[in-house]
C-alpha positions as MATLAB code, in Angstrom:
seq = 'MFTGIIETTGSITEIREEGTNIHFTVSSPISSELKIDQSVAHNGVCLTVVAVAAETHTVTAIHETLQKTNLGSLRVGGAVNLERCMQMNGRLDGHIVQGHVDQTAVCIKKAELEGSWEYRFKYDSAQGNVTVEKGSVCVNGISLTVVNSASDEFSVFIIPYTYAYTNLHEVEEGDTVNIEFDIIGKYVARLINKS';
ca = [
     -28.489 -125.148   85.484;
     -31.435 -124.705   87.855;
     -35.224 -124.501   87.694;
     -36.044 -121.804   90.257;
     -37.999 -124.279   92.384;
     -36.562 -123.816   95.869;
     -35.657 -127.102   97.500;
     -35.273 -125.799  101.041;
     -34.003 -122.848  103.019;
     -30.837 -122.739  105.069;
     -29.600 -120.590  107.915;
     -26.298 -118.703  107.796;
     -24.203 -119.942  110.735;
     -20.876 -118.253  109.964;
     -19.542 -115.511  107.705;
     -15.777 -115.283  107.232;
     -13.961 -112.712  105.125;
     -10.732 -113.587  103.338;
      -9.339 -110.767  101.245;
     -12.188 -109.656   98.981;
     -13.926 -113.048   99.272;
     -16.579 -114.054  101.786;
     -17.066 -117.642  102.952;
     -20.630 -118.457  104.030;
     -21.345 -121.495  106.190;
     -24.948 -122.654  105.908;
     -26.933 -125.111  107.998;
     -29.692 -126.840  106.042;
     -31.551 -130.152  105.637;
     -29.545 -130.892  102.461;
     -26.075 -129.868  103.666;
     -25.037 -133.401  104.657;
     -25.992 -134.678  101.170;
     -23.784 -132.185   99.333;
     -20.336 -132.864   97.931;
     -17.340 -130.587   97.592;
     -17.259 -128.934   94.135;
     -21.051 -129.244   93.732;
     -23.013 -126.244   92.411;
     -25.838 -124.987   94.635;
     -27.931 -121.857   94.118;
     -28.021 -119.608   97.200;
     -30.693 -116.913   96.778;
     -30.384 -117.662   93.075;
     -26.590 -117.330   92.968;
     -24.722 -120.391   91.708;
     -21.954 -121.076   94.233;
     -19.515 -123.969   94.591;
     -19.495 -126.029   97.772;
     -15.970 -125.840   99.236;
     -16.537 -127.707  102.531;
     -19.122 -130.065  104.029;
     -19.653 -130.954  107.695;
     -22.356 -132.996  109.458;
     -25.123 -130.383  109.215;
     -23.464 -127.523  107.324;
     -21.777 -126.655  104.067;
     -19.569 -123.731  103.078;
     -19.498 -121.727   99.853;
     -17.343 -118.818   98.724;
     -18.494 -115.621   97.024;
     -15.838 -113.605   95.201;
     -15.767 -109.816   94.896;
     -17.518 -109.802   91.479;
     -20.400 -111.884   92.857;
     -20.716 -109.712   95.944;
     -20.924 -106.574   93.790;
     -23.805 -107.890   91.645;
     -25.917 -109.661   94.287;
     -27.385 -109.216   97.757;
     -25.064 -111.829   99.305;
     -22.963 -109.120  100.951;
     -25.966 -108.116  103.045;
     -26.497 -111.614  104.484;
     -26.088 -111.900  108.248;
     -25.587 -114.784  110.658;
     -29.018 -116.259  111.399;
     -30.489 -115.064  108.106;
     -32.373 -117.405  105.798;
     -31.148 -118.274  102.328;
     -33.056 -120.076   99.540;
     -31.298 -123.241   98.333;
     -31.606 -125.286   95.147;
     -29.304 -128.023   93.906;
     -28.661 -128.128   90.163;
     -31.323 -129.796   88.056;
     -31.112 -133.415   86.960;
     -31.461 -133.879   83.222;
     -33.878 -136.787   83.702;
     -36.347 -134.747   85.759;
     -39.179 -132.343   85.058;
     -38.454 -128.667   84.530;
     -41.095 -127.326   86.928;
     -39.989 -123.689   86.951;
     -38.015 -122.241   84.045;
     -34.413 -122.359   82.827;
     -32.292 -120.622   85.459;
     -28.530 -120.326   85.185;
     -27.766 -119.123   88.685;
     -26.092 -116.042   87.205;
     -27.742 -113.049   88.840;
     -28.109 -110.121   86.439;
     -28.647 -107.401   89.022;
     -30.453 -106.558   92.226;
     -33.838 -104.913   92.655;
     -35.559 -103.151   95.541;
     -38.932 -104.210   96.898;
     -41.191 -101.173   96.596;
     -44.469 -102.864   97.531;
     -45.554 -105.814   99.652;
     -49.286 -106.353  100.073;
     -51.310 -109.219  101.512;
     -54.274 -110.077   99.293;
     -56.447 -112.385  101.414;
     -54.487 -115.565  100.795;
     -51.726 -114.424   98.448;
     -49.143 -111.654   98.430;
     -48.194 -109.069   95.830;
     -44.588 -107.925   95.582;
     -43.420 -105.112   93.317;
     -39.731 -104.671   92.516;
     -37.842 -101.752   90.955;
     -34.571 -102.240   89.087;
     -32.087 -100.195   87.062;
     -33.318 -100.492   83.463;
     -30.120  -98.856   82.157;
     -28.537 -102.327   82.270;
     -30.837 -103.377   79.402;
     -32.841 -106.034   81.223;
     -36.574 -106.398   80.624;
     -39.571 -108.310   81.887;
     -42.789 -109.175   80.074;
     -46.219 -109.946   81.499;
     -46.764 -113.695   81.919;
     -43.030 -114.186   81.395;
     -40.636 -115.701   83.910;
     -38.264 -114.008   86.335;
     -36.107 -115.372   89.122;
     -36.248 -113.496   92.458;
     -33.792 -114.706   95.137;
     -33.637 -117.930   93.152;
     -37.427 -118.406   92.986;
     -39.012 -118.963   89.571;
     -41.978 -116.563   89.386;
     -44.428 -115.328   86.767;
     -44.460 -111.601   86.008;
     -47.933 -110.129   86.509;
     -47.413 -106.451   85.718;
     -44.399 -105.212   83.788;
     -43.046 -101.689   83.287;
     -39.728 -100.427   81.932;
     -38.035 -100.596   85.342;
     -40.546 -102.385   87.597;
     -42.502 -105.617   87.751;
     -44.971 -107.334   90.072;
     -45.380 -110.952   91.080;
     -48.036 -112.724   93.125;
     -46.993 -115.305   95.696;
     -49.010 -118.336   96.774;
     -49.013 -119.405  100.448;
     -46.678 -122.378   99.836;
     -43.975 -120.207   98.254;
     -44.430 -117.575  100.951;
     -43.990 -120.160  103.729;
     -41.192 -122.281  102.261;
     -38.813 -119.639  100.876;
     -37.175 -116.587  102.421;
     -39.567 -114.290  100.527;
     -41.693 -113.872  103.659;
     -38.712 -112.020  105.177;
     -38.531 -109.513  102.300;
     -40.031 -106.140  103.209;
     -40.362 -102.850  101.352;
     -36.906 -101.340  100.911;
     -35.111 -104.714  100.919;
     -32.816 -105.758   98.078;
     -33.301 -109.040   96.179;
     -31.334 -110.866   93.490;
     -32.837 -110.885   90.003;
     -32.059 -113.208   87.108;
     -34.035 -112.240   84.033;
     -35.312 -114.905   81.635;
     -32.472 -116.222   79.442;
     -34.642 -116.352   76.313;
     -35.771 -112.767   76.878;
     -32.145 -111.663   77.300;
     -31.154 -113.186   73.950;
     -34.152 -111.642   72.181;
     -33.406 -108.213   73.702;
     -29.776 -108.434   72.590;
     -30.754 -109.420   69.034;
     -33.228 -106.540   68.788;
     -30.677 -104.039   70.098;
     -28.112 -105.204   67.494;
     -30.415 -104.418   64.549;
];
């Protein structure tokens, strides 16, 4: 379980394929503190740490994960958002995030607004996911508030801190991001569709 509050970013130092799996080695300020078998969200994807070195850690993405996320497009040197799982005795600053990406979306607008940034994302609504204005959504692991919502698009506004301390500043129009829709909204949508 995560909160969508990015702890730090890491840099991909190695990508190794093994069958249909990909092993990502990441250098980050928290890598040396991690333990094997620990869950860490990478761009919002919950992955298990399989190796730890002095300044790096390694995680493995299986075929299913690669098909549903943007992890397959990561390259050596690229930045990845990192968040360790939440502690039950801490504050929930973002929203409830499982680290289970629902689908990807494409950035169709990026605009600087004199101190903040607007991003608009388009996704395949045929998968049954929805957003609501003032609701929560997780983009590349970042807990954000939906500003404008349509049947297959939504906008978010980004403050300077989030822009500077996540990999969102690298996202440009046409880029693909990971999306995890709000868990409460998913349950409500499923209940409504059953009736």
